[in-house]
Each structure stands twice: as structure tokens, then as C-alpha cells.
Coordinates of C-alpha atoms and ligand atoms in Angstrom, one line a residue:
M1 CA -16.1 65.8 15.8
S2 CA -12.5 66.0 17.0
D3 CA -9.9 66.9 14.5
K4 CA -8.2 63.5 15.0
Q5 CA -11.0 61.7 13.3
V6 CA -10.7 63.4 9.9
V7 CA -10.1 60.8 7.2
T8 CA -9.8 61.9 3.5
R9 CA -8.8 59.9 0.5
I10 CA -7.9 60.1 -3.1
A11 CA -9.5 57.4 -5.2
P12 CA -8.0 57.6 -8.7
S13 CA -8.9 55.2 -11.5
P14 CA -5.7 54.2 -13.3
T15 CA -5.8 55.9 -16.7
G16 CA -2.1 55.7 -17.5
F17 CA -1.2 59.2 -16.4
M18 CA -2.1 61.5 -13.5
H19 CA -4.3 64.4 -14.7
I20 CA -3.6 67.7 -12.9
G21 CA -7.3 67.7 -11.8
T22 CA -6.7 64.4 -9.9
A23 CA -3.5 65.9 -8.5
R24 CA -5.3 68.9 -7.3
T25 CA -8.1 66.8 -5.7
A26 CA -5.3 64.7 -4.0
L27 CA -3.7 67.9 -2.8
F28 CA -6.9 69.3 -1.3
N29 CA -7.6 66.0 0.5
W30 CA -4.0 65.9 1.7
L31 CA -4.0 69.5 2.9
F32 CA -7.3 69.0 4.7
A33 CA -6.2 65.8 6.4
R34 CA -2.8 67.4 7.4
R35 CA -4.4 70.5 8.7
H36 CA -6.7 68.5 11.0
G37 CA -4.0 66.0 12.0
G38 CA -6.1 63.3 10.3
Q39 CA -5.4 60.7 7.7
F40 CA -5.1 60.8 4.0
L41 CA -5.7 57.5 2.3
L42 CA -5.1 56.2 -1.2
R43 CA -7.5 53.9 -2.9
I44 CA -6.9 52.7 -6.4
E45 CA -10.2 52.3 -8.2
D46 CA -9.0 49.4 -10.3
T47 CA -12.3 47.7 -11.1
D48 CA -11.8 48.4 -14.9
R49 CA -9.4 45.5 -15.4
A50 CA -8.5 46.4 -18.9
R51 CA -7.2 49.8 -17.9
S52 CA -5.8 48.8 -14.5
T53 CA -2.3 47.7 -15.5
D54 CA 0.6 47.9 -13.1
E55 CA 2.0 50.6 -15.3
A56 CA -1.1 52.7 -15.0
T57 CA -1.1 52.3 -11.2
E58 CA 2.6 53.2 -11.2
A59 CA 1.8 56.5 -12.9
I60 CA -0.4 57.3 -9.9
Y61 CA 2.3 56.5 -7.4
R62 CA 4.8 58.5 -9.4
G63 CA 2.5 61.5 -9.6
L64 CA 1.7 61.6 -5.9
T65 CA 5.3 60.9 -4.9
W66 CA 6.7 63.7 -7.1
L67 CA 4.1 66.1 -5.7
G68 CA 5.2 65.1 -2.2
L69 CA 1.7 63.9 -1.2
D70 CA 2.4 61.1 1.3
W71 CA -0.5 58.9 2.1
D72 CA -1.1 57.0 5.3
G73 CA -0.9 53.3 5.6
D74 CA -1.2 50.8 2.8
T75 CA -2.9 51.4 -0.6
F76 CA -6.4 50.0 -0.9
S77 CA -7.4 48.2 -4.1
Q78 CA -11.0 48.5 -4.9
F79 CA -11.0 45.3 -7.1
A80 CA -9.6 43.3 -4.2
R81 CA -12.6 44.2 -2.1
A82 CA -15.2 42.8 -4.6
D83 CA -16.4 40.1 -2.1
R84 CA -17.1 42.8 0.5
H85 CA -19.1 44.9 -2.0
A86 CA -21.2 41.8 -2.9
E87 CA -21.8 41.1 0.8
V88 CA -23.2 44.6 1.2
A89 CA -25.4 44.2 -1.8
H90 CA -26.8 41.0 -0.4
Q91 CA -27.3 42.7 3.0
M92 CA -29.4 45.4 1.3
L93 CA -31.3 42.7 -0.4
A94 CA -32.0 41.0 2.9
D95 CA -33.0 44.3 4.5
G96 CA -35.5 45.0 1.7
A97 CA -33.5 48.1 0.6
A98 CA -32.7 46.4 -2.7
Y99 CA -34.3 43.8 -4.9
K100 CA -33.5 41.2 -7.5
C101 CA -34.0 42.3 -11.0
F102 CA -34.3 39.6 -13.7
S103 CA -34.6 42.0 -16.6
T104 CA -32.3 41.2 -19.4
Q105 CA -30.2 43.7 -21.4
E106 CA -32.5 43.2 -24.4
E107 CA -35.6 44.0 -22.2
I108 CA -34.0 47.1 -20.8
Q109 CA -33.0 48.2 -24.3
A110 CA -36.5 47.6 -25.6
F111 CA -37.9 49.6 -22.6
R112 CA -35.7 52.5 -23.5
E113 CA -36.5 52.5 -27.1
Q114 CA -40.2 52.5 -26.5
A115 CA -39.9 55.2 -23.9
R116 CA -38.0 57.3 -26.4
A117 CA -40.5 56.7 -29.1
E118 CA -43.3 57.8 -26.7
G119 CA -41.3 60.8 -25.6
K120 CA -41.2 59.5 -22.0
S121 CA -38.4 59.4 -19.5
T122 CA -35.9 56.6 -20.4
L123 CA -35.1 56.0 -16.8
F124 CA -35.5 52.3 -16.5
R125 CA -38.3 51.2 -14.1
S126 CA -37.8 47.5 -13.4
P127 CA -41.0 45.4 -13.3
W128 CA -39.3 43.3 -10.6
R129 CA -39.2 46.1 -8.0
D130 CA -42.3 44.9 -6.2
A131 CA -42.5 41.3 -7.4
I132 CA -43.1 38.7 -4.8
P133 CA -40.3 36.1 -4.5
S134 CA -42.5 33.2 -5.5
T135 CA -42.7 34.7 -9.0
H136 CA -38.9 34.9 -9.3
P137 CA -37.5 32.8 -12.2
D138 CA -34.5 30.6 -11.7
A139 CA -32.3 32.9 -13.7
P140 CA -29.4 35.3 -13.2
F141 CA -30.4 38.6 -11.6
A142 CA -28.9 42.0 -10.8
I143 CA -29.3 43.6 -7.4
R144 CA -30.9 47.1 -7.7
V145 CA -31.3 49.7 -5.0
K146 CA -34.9 50.5 -4.2
A147 CA -34.7 54.2 -4.7
P148 CA -37.5 56.4 -3.3
Q149 CA -39.8 57.6 -6.1
S150 CA -41.1 60.7 -4.6
G151 CA -39.6 63.5 -2.5
D152 CA -36.1 64.9 -2.7
T153 CA -32.6 63.9 -1.9
V154 CA -30.5 66.8 -0.6
I155 CA -26.8 66.9 -0.7
H156 CA -25.3 69.3 1.8
D157 CA -22.3 70.2 -0.1
Q158 CA -19.5 72.3 1.4
V159 CA -18.7 73.9 -1.9
Q160 CA -22.0 73.9 -3.9
G161 CA -24.3 74.5 -0.9
D162 CA -27.5 72.4 -0.6
V163 CA -28.1 70.6 -3.8
T164 CA -31.6 69.1 -4.2
I165 CA -32.3 66.2 -6.5
R166 CA -35.8 65.1 -7.2
N167 CA -36.1 61.4 -6.4
D168 CA -38.2 60.8 -9.4
Q169 CA -35.0 61.6 -11.4
L170 CA -33.2 58.7 -9.7
D171 CA -33.3 55.2 -11.1
D172 CA -33.0 52.0 -9.1
M173 CA -29.3 51.8 -9.8
I174 CA -27.6 48.4 -10.0
C175 CA -25.3 47.5 -7.1
L176 CA -24.4 44.0 -8.2
R177 CA -24.5 42.9 -11.8
S178 CA -25.9 39.6 -12.8
D179 CA -22.4 38.2 -13.2
G180 CA -21.9 39.0 -9.5
T181 CA -19.5 41.9 -10.0
P182 CA -20.2 45.1 -8.0
T183 CA -20.8 48.4 -9.7
Y184 CA -18.6 51.4 -9.1
M185 CA -21.5 53.3 -7.4
L186 CA -21.7 50.6 -4.7
A187 CA -18.0 50.0 -4.4
V188 CA -17.2 53.6 -3.8
V189 CA -19.6 53.9 -0.9
V190 CA -18.7 50.6 0.8
D191 CA -15.0 51.4 0.5
D192 CA -15.4 55.0 1.8
H193 CA -17.5 53.6 4.7
D194 CA -15.1 50.8 5.6
M195 CA -12.0 53.0 5.3
G196 CA -13.7 55.5 7.7
V197 CA -13.7 58.3 5.3
T198 CA -15.2 61.4 6.9
H199 CA -14.8 64.0 4.1
V200 CA -15.2 63.3 0.4
I201 CA -13.5 66.1 -1.5
R202 CA -13.6 65.4 -5.3
G203 CA -14.4 66.8 -8.7
D204 CA -18.0 68.1 -9.2
D205 CA -18.4 65.7 -12.1
H206 CA -19.3 63.3 -9.3
L207 CA -22.0 65.5 -7.8
N208 CA -24.8 63.6 -9.5
N209 CA -23.4 60.3 -8.3
A210 CA -23.5 61.6 -4.8
A211 CA -27.3 61.6 -4.7
R212 CA -27.4 58.0 -5.8
Q213 CA -24.5 57.0 -3.5
M214 CA -26.4 58.6 -0.6
L215 CA -29.1 55.9 -1.0
V216 CA -26.6 53.3 -0.2
Y217 CA -25.4 55.1 3.0
L218 CA -29.0 55.6 4.1
S219 CA -30.1 52.0 3.3
M220 CA -27.2 50.6 5.3
G221 CA -27.7 53.1 8.1
W222 CA -24.2 54.5 7.6
K223 CA -23.1 58.0 8.4
V224 CA -23.0 60.1 5.3
P225 CA -19.6 61.8 4.8
V226 CA -19.1 65.5 4.4
W227 CA -19.2 66.2 0.7
A228 CA -17.2 68.9 -1.1
H229 CA -17.5 68.8 -4.9
V230 CA -14.9 71.0 -6.5
P231 CA -15.5 72.6 -9.9
L232 CA -13.2 71.2 -12.6
I233 CA -10.2 73.0 -13.9
H234 CA -10.8 74.9 -17.1
G235 CA -8.4 76.1 -19.8
P236 CA -7.6 79.8 -20.2
D237 CA -10.5 80.1 -22.6
G238 CA -13.0 79.0 -19.9
K239 CA -13.7 75.6 -21.5
K240 CA -13.0 72.3 -19.8
L241 CA -9.3 71.6 -19.7
S242 CA -8.1 69.5 -22.5
K243 CA -4.8 68.6 -24.3
R244 CA -5.2 71.5 -26.7
H245 CA -4.8 73.9 -23.8
G246 CA -1.4 72.5 -23.0
A247 CA -0.1 70.1 -20.4
T248 CA -2.8 68.1 -18.5
G249 CA -0.5 65.5 -16.9
V250 CA 1.4 66.0 -13.8
E251 CA 4.5 64.4 -15.3
E252 CA 4.5 67.0 -18.0
Y253 CA 5.0 69.7 -15.4
Q254 CA 7.7 67.7 -13.8
A255 CA 9.4 67.4 -17.2
M256 CA 9.1 71.2 -17.6
G257 CA 11.3 71.5 -14.5
I258 CA 8.7 73.1 -12.2
P259 CA 9.7 72.4 -8.6
A260 CA 7.1 70.3 -6.8
V261 CA 6.7 72.9 -4.1
A262 CA 5.6 75.5 -6.7
M263 CA 3.2 73.0 -8.3
R264 CA 1.7 72.4 -4.9
N265 CA 1.3 76.2 -4.3
Y266 CA -0.1 76.7 -7.8
L267 CA -2.6 73.8 -7.7
T268 CA -3.7 74.7 -4.2
R269 CA -4.5 78.2 -5.4
L270 CA -6.2 76.9 -8.5
G271 CA -9.8 76.8 -7.2
W272 CA -9.0 77.7 -3.5
S273 CA -8.1 81.0 -2.0
H274 CA -7.0 82.5 1.2
G275 CA -7.5 86.3 0.9
D276 CA -5.2 87.7 -1.8
D277 CA -2.4 85.3 -1.1
E278 CA -0.8 83.9 -4.2
F279 CA 2.6 82.8 -3.0
F280 CA 2.6 80.5 0.1
T281 CA 4.6 77.8 1.7
D282 CA 3.5 74.2 2.5
A283 CA 3.3 75.1 6.1
Q284 CA 1.0 78.0 5.4
A285 CA -1.2 76.0 3.1
K286 CA -1.5 73.3 5.8
E287 CA -2.4 75.9 8.3
W288 CA -4.9 77.7 6.1
F289 CA -6.6 75.1 3.9
D290 CA -10.3 74.9 4.5
L291 CA -13.4 73.9 2.5
K292 CA -14.8 77.4 2.7
G293 CA -12.0 78.8 0.5
I294 CA -12.9 76.5 -2.4
G295 CA -14.5 78.6 -5.2
K296 CA -17.8 77.8 -6.8
S297 CA -16.8 78.5 -10.3
P298 CA -14.1 76.7 -12.3
A299 CA -10.5 78.0 -12.0
R300 CA -8.6 78.6 -15.2
L301 CA -5.2 77.3 -15.9
D302 CA -2.6 80.1 -16.2
M303 CA 0.9 79.2 -17.2
K304 CA 2.2 82.7 -16.5
K305 CA 1.1 82.5 -12.9
L306 CA 2.6 79.1 -12.5
E307 CA 5.9 80.3 -13.9
N308 CA 5.8 83.3 -11.6
L309 CA 5.2 81.1 -8.6
S310 CA 7.8 78.7 -9.7
A311 CA 10.4 81.5 -9.9
Q312 CA 9.5 82.7 -6.4
H313 CA 9.9 79.2 -5.0
I314 CA 13.1 78.5 -6.8
A315 CA 14.6 81.7 -5.3
R316 CA 13.7 80.4 -1.8
I317 CA 14.7 76.7 -2.0
D318 CA 18.0 76.2 -0.2
D319 CA 21.0 75.5 -2.5
A320 CA 21.7 71.9 -1.6
S321 CA 18.0 71.0 -2.0
L322 CA 17.9 72.8 -5.3
V323 CA 20.9 70.9 -6.7
A324 CA 19.3 67.7 -5.5
Q325 CA 16.0 68.5 -7.2
I326 CA 17.7 69.6 -10.4
S327 CA 19.6 66.2 -10.4
A328 CA 16.2 64.4 -10.0
Y329 CA 14.7 66.5 -12.7
L330 CA 17.6 65.6 -15.2
D331 CA 17.2 62.0 -14.3
A332 CA 13.4 62.0 -14.8
A333 CA 13.9 63.8 -18.1
G334 CA 16.5 61.2 -19.2
K335 CA 19.2 63.9 -19.5
P336 CA 22.8 63.3 -18.5
A337 CA 23.5 63.5 -14.8
L338 CA 25.6 66.3 -13.4
T339 CA 29.3 65.5 -12.8
D340 CA 30.9 66.2 -9.4
R341 CA 32.6 69.2 -11.0
Q342 CA 29.3 70.5 -12.2
I343 CA 27.6 70.0 -8.9
T344 CA 30.4 71.9 -7.1
G345 CA 30.2 74.7 -9.6
L346 CA 26.5 74.9 -9.6
T347 CA 26.4 75.0 -5.9
E348 CA 28.9 77.9 -5.8
A349 CA 27.1 79.7 -8.5
M350 CA 23.6 79.1 -7.1
Y351 CA 23.4 82.5 -5.4
C352 CA 23.5 84.2 -8.8
L353 CA 21.3 81.7 -10.7
K354 CA 18.3 81.1 -8.5
D355 CA 16.8 84.6 -8.7
R356 CA 14.2 84.9 -11.5
A357 CA 14.7 81.4 -12.9
R358 CA 11.3 80.2 -13.9
S359 CA 12.1 76.6 -14.0
F360 CA 15.1 74.2 -13.6
P361 CA 16.0 74.3 -17.3
D362 CA 15.9 78.1 -17.2
L363 CA 18.3 78.0 -14.2
L364 CA 20.6 75.5 -15.9
E365 CA 20.7 77.8 -19.0
K366 CA 21.8 80.7 -16.8
G367 CA 24.3 78.4 -15.2
H368 CA 25.7 77.3 -18.5
F369 CA 29.0 79.2 -17.9
I370 CA 29.8 77.0 -14.9
L371 CA 28.5 73.8 -16.3
T372 CA 30.5 74.0 -19.5
K373 CA 34.3 73.6 -20.0
R374 CA 37.0 75.2 -22.1
P375 CA 37.1 75.4 -25.1
I376 CA 33.9 77.5 -24.7
E377 CA 31.5 76.8 -27.5
R378 CA 29.9 80.0 -28.5
D379 CA 26.4 80.4 -30.0
E380 CA 26.1 82.4 -33.2
K381 CA 25.1 85.7 -31.4
S382 CA 28.1 85.5 -29.1
D383 CA 30.4 84.7 -31.9
K384 CA 29.3 87.9 -33.8
V385 CA 29.9 90.0 -30.7
L386 CA 33.5 89.1 -30.5
D387 CA 34.7 91.3 -33.3
A388 CA 38.2 92.7 -33.7
V389 CA 37.5 95.9 -31.6
S390 CA 36.0 93.9 -28.7
K391 CA 38.9 91.5 -28.8
S392 CA 41.4 94.2 -28.5
I393 CA 39.6 95.7 -25.5
L394 CA 39.5 92.3 -23.9
N395 CA 43.2 91.9 -24.6
E396 CA 43.8 95.1 -22.6
L397 CA 41.6 93.9 -19.7
T398 CA 43.1 90.5 -19.3
P399 CA 46.5 91.5 -17.9
Q400 CA 44.8 93.9 -15.5
L401 CA 42.6 91.1 -14.2
Q402 CA 45.7 89.0 -13.6
N403 CA 46.8 91.6 -11.0
A404 CA 43.5 92.8 -9.6
S405 CA 42.3 91.7 -6.3
W406 CA 39.4 89.2 -6.8
T407 CA 36.6 91.2 -5.3
R408 CA 33.5 92.5 -6.9
E409 CA 34.5 96.2 -6.3
A410 CA 38.0 95.7 -7.6
L411 CA 36.8 93.9 -10.7
E412 CA 34.2 96.6 -11.4
E413 CA 36.9 99.2 -11.0
V414 CA 39.2 97.5 -13.5
A415 CA 36.5 96.9 -16.1
N416 CA 35.2 100.5 -15.9
A417 CA 38.7 101.8 -16.2
V418 CA 39.4 99.8 -19.3
A419 CA 36.1 100.8 -20.8
A420 CA 36.8 104.5 -20.1
A421 CA 40.3 104.3 -21.6
N422 CA 38.7 103.0 -24.8
D423 CA 36.1 105.6 -24.7
V424 CA 33.2 103.1 -24.5
K425 CA 30.6 102.5 -21.9
F426 CA 30.9 99.4 -19.8
G427 CA 27.8 98.1 -21.5
K428 CA 29.9 97.8 -24.7
L429 CA 32.2 95.5 -22.8
A430 CA 29.6 93.4 -21.3
S431 CA 28.5 91.5 -24.4
P432 CA 32.0 90.4 -25.5
L433 CA 32.7 89.4 -21.9
R434 CA 29.6 87.3 -21.8
A435 CA 30.6 85.7 -25.1
A436 CA 34.1 85.0 -23.8
L437 CA 33.1 83.6 -20.4
A438 CA 29.9 81.8 -21.3
G439 CA 29.5 81.6 -25.0
R440 CA 26.0 82.9 -24.5
S441 CA 24.2 86.2 -24.3
V442 CA 21.9 85.4 -21.3
T443 CA 24.1 84.9 -18.2
P444 CA 24.3 86.1 -14.7
S445 CA 26.2 89.4 -14.2
I446 CA 29.8 89.5 -15.6
F447 CA 31.2 90.0 -12.1
D448 CA 29.3 87.1 -10.6
M449 CA 30.6 84.9 -13.4
M450 CA 34.2 86.1 -12.7
L451 CA 33.9 85.6 -9.0
V452 CA 32.5 82.1 -9.4
L453 CA 35.0 81.1 -12.1
G454 CA 38.0 82.5 -10.2
R455 CA 40.9 84.4 -11.6
E456 CA 42.7 81.6 -13.4
E457 CA 39.7 80.3 -15.3
T458 CA 38.5 83.8 -16.1
V459 CA 41.8 84.7 -17.6
L460 CA 42.1 81.5 -19.6
R461 CA 38.6 82.0 -21.1
L462 CA 39.5 85.6 -22.1
Q463 CA 42.7 84.5 -23.6
E464 CA 41.0 81.8 -25.5
A465 CA 38.3 84.1 -26.8
T466 CA 40.9 86.7 -28.1
R467 CA 43.2 84.2 -29.5
D468 CA 41.2 83.0 -32.5
Ligands
LIG1 N1 -12.4 57.0 -9.4 C1 -13.0 58.3 -9.5 C2 -12.2 59.1 -10.5 O1 -11.1 58.8 -10.8 C3 -13.1 59.1 -8.2 C4 -14.2 58.6 -7.4 C5 -14.4 59.4 -6.1 O2 -13.6 60.3 -5.8 O3 -15.4 59.2 -5.5 O4 -12.7 60.1 -11.0

């Protein structure tokens, strides 16, 4: 197969939010398609009408868009294709690959109860499987696949290896319900076939479905796609990820101020590996991503690792893009937008903020000195630091700063000289300076702050701090 023919897809059911497992599946499919110059498609599995609200579908678009996973062409709606699904069910019926089942819900229920009571398999065996049409009643019927009852079905899975399912474990699944609506198991196969999907990469919670879906491919004489069933994400304790482990929705990570590029890196690495590489760029991921690198055992969510990658990416994003992403983050978080003055200040200060910032709010906290205005509001700790002794030292420093040349070396020299004259180490001066310039104790270096603020603003802030 030439690379050009690769077609992957993400097929989320609208649930109201985008789970990071879905995001990771989307990412894997996107990377695989991009790596092979193929197509990455989006299909909304909106057959559950109650859950498939516009809002729930919007959450999927928002998640994919924030993550930067662009899909090719128009979005497919599974629900809109119901007629086509029914057409295939009837085709299978005409071909003898499926049959009409007239069993009612009550009969099926009774069958199960009896089987349970007798300790037999509760897999429903329809009495209509081999019935001749002349015995058919004039009543509603479901269309069931005629599954083989002996032998094995083998899924050649790119992650799990060959998975063999005994055919006597498979029931004659329903393709079309008696009310004429298609089942998910049929729809997914028809859609994947019609969309030309070549590779189905999805969570391994769908592995059992694959054996049953395979029957539809085989009955219709369609080419079975390459399967890759990826183990689900687990929490740090090794149990299936749930709310109690922390954030499970993509939007929660966006709200934490993790840049999308870091989230892509982290999610790609979560369950896939390329040697020992932890940090990588999008370009590298697109070049490296393959199905062989997907691990067989579930990956565990690790916030420390995510923060670490986030810091590494923030340090590498160019300043203008960083400011734009921070603005988008504030907007999404419903926080006040940056003013022009703040954008200019932040851009100038970026060189001393972006190193070791684990997230956008972390960076903004470090950048507080440039975002804030006089009068500088000091937090409690900073207030305490500005005692009478410190103030008097700052009072000595201020006039010297008025005459110093505004370079890092000159500022360091002046500050060290004032510290020495007062018989204190420069460290003793650092805290009151932080308090005066930023009102906080966690800031960039004193000299970076002075350089960014400029002489006039620095002096005014020192005067203000020593005045009261
Ligand atoms: N709609 C399914 C889900 O959200 C995915 C089906 C598939 O990938 O085949 O889990």
C-alpha cells in the first residue's frame, strides 16, 4: 500500500466533554495519518440522540481544535447515514449473511433467564436463524448477522498481536433493530468502509467489538482495516483513570495553562515510545510515530512528567506566540484580557520568565512585577521583609541607581557595593528589593526586573517602598 492511501479517523461519541483518552486516540490517528501523508477524518458517533446535543458536539470540536489536531474534509455524522446502514443490513439479508429475527424482547429475556437457571451460556441463539421464509410471521423483525458457530476469528492487531476469539463465543448480533434503526456495531463498520478508513487505531475497550465487526466486513466482502487497539490510560495507582485521579477532560488541562504543544508531546508519549525520548517536537513526532511503538500495557498518568514537559516547551515557544497563547488561555479561563501595556511588558520580560515556568499561570505569576502597576500591592511576606533596616539600605541604593548606567554589570556592581557598605551579603538585599519591585517573593532575578522596568520605574518603586 502506498503511503498516500492511509486514512485514519477519530470517531467520538458526544459525551459533553473530551476525555484525554479520546484526545490521545485522536492524536495517534492524526500523527499516523500525517506521518504517511494520509488523511485524518472526524466522525461524530451521534446515534445516541439524547446525548448528542450541539453542545456535546461542540466540546469535541473545541478539544480537537485546542490540541491542534486538524482533520481533513467535512465532519461525518453517523446518525445522518442511518439509511445507508439499513441498506447494508438488507444487502446482508439478501446475500444470506444475515437473517430476520422475530423474537421479541420478552422471549429473549425468557431465554436468558432459563439459560441462567440451567447454568448455560446466556448468549442468545435465535430460533429464526435457519427458519424458512414461508414460516415467517407478518411482524416486526430485527436483522441479525449469521455468525459462524465453530472455528475461530483472529484479529491481527498491531498492538495486541494475534487475538483469537472462539466463534462459539459470538452471538448473532443485531445489525438493524425492529424499529429500523441501525446498531452501533453495524454503523461503525459501514462508516469506516465508506470513508475508506485503512487503519483503525482506538482504545482496547473496543477489541471485543472488533471480532464481531469483522463478520460484517467478511460478509460484505470488504477489506478489513489494520487494527491497533491501544491500552487505556490508567491513573498513577494503576487503576483505570477516573475523576478521583484528577483531570480527565482535555479542557481541564487547557484551563491549567498547559500549552497545547506540551499536551501533544505528553499524550503521545503516554502509551507510545521512541527509544528514551521524552521531550520532542511535533515535527519529530510526525516523523517517528508508528504502531510498533505503542505499548502493550496501560500507561499511567503522571502530572509531574506533564509539568516537566510543559516547562521545556514553554521555554522553547517563541515570545510572540507565547503571548498569543497566554491571551487565549486567559480568554478561555474567563480571566481579564491583557492590556496593551501588559502585552508590551510581558513581551519584553519574556526572556526572564519563560525558563522553568510549568504553566501559563506560573509564568504570569513570575511576570507579576511587569503586569502590575504602582502603587505596588505587597503580599504579607513581602511586607514583613521591608523592615526599617532594609528600607534604610534601599534608601542608600536609590540615588546610586539614579546615576548608574543601566546595564546588568553596572547594576550588580552598585548593589554589591551598597551591600558591602552596610556589611551585609547581597542576599540580604534581594528580598527587600523583590518586595519593593514586585510585592512578591517569587520573581525573576532582581537585575532582570530592573532592566525590564527601566531606571525611572525602578527608582519610583524603590521610593514608594521606602516612603511608608
Ligand atoms: N464511538 C466510540 C467511542 O467513542 C469509538 C468507536 C471506534 O473508534 O470504533 O468510544
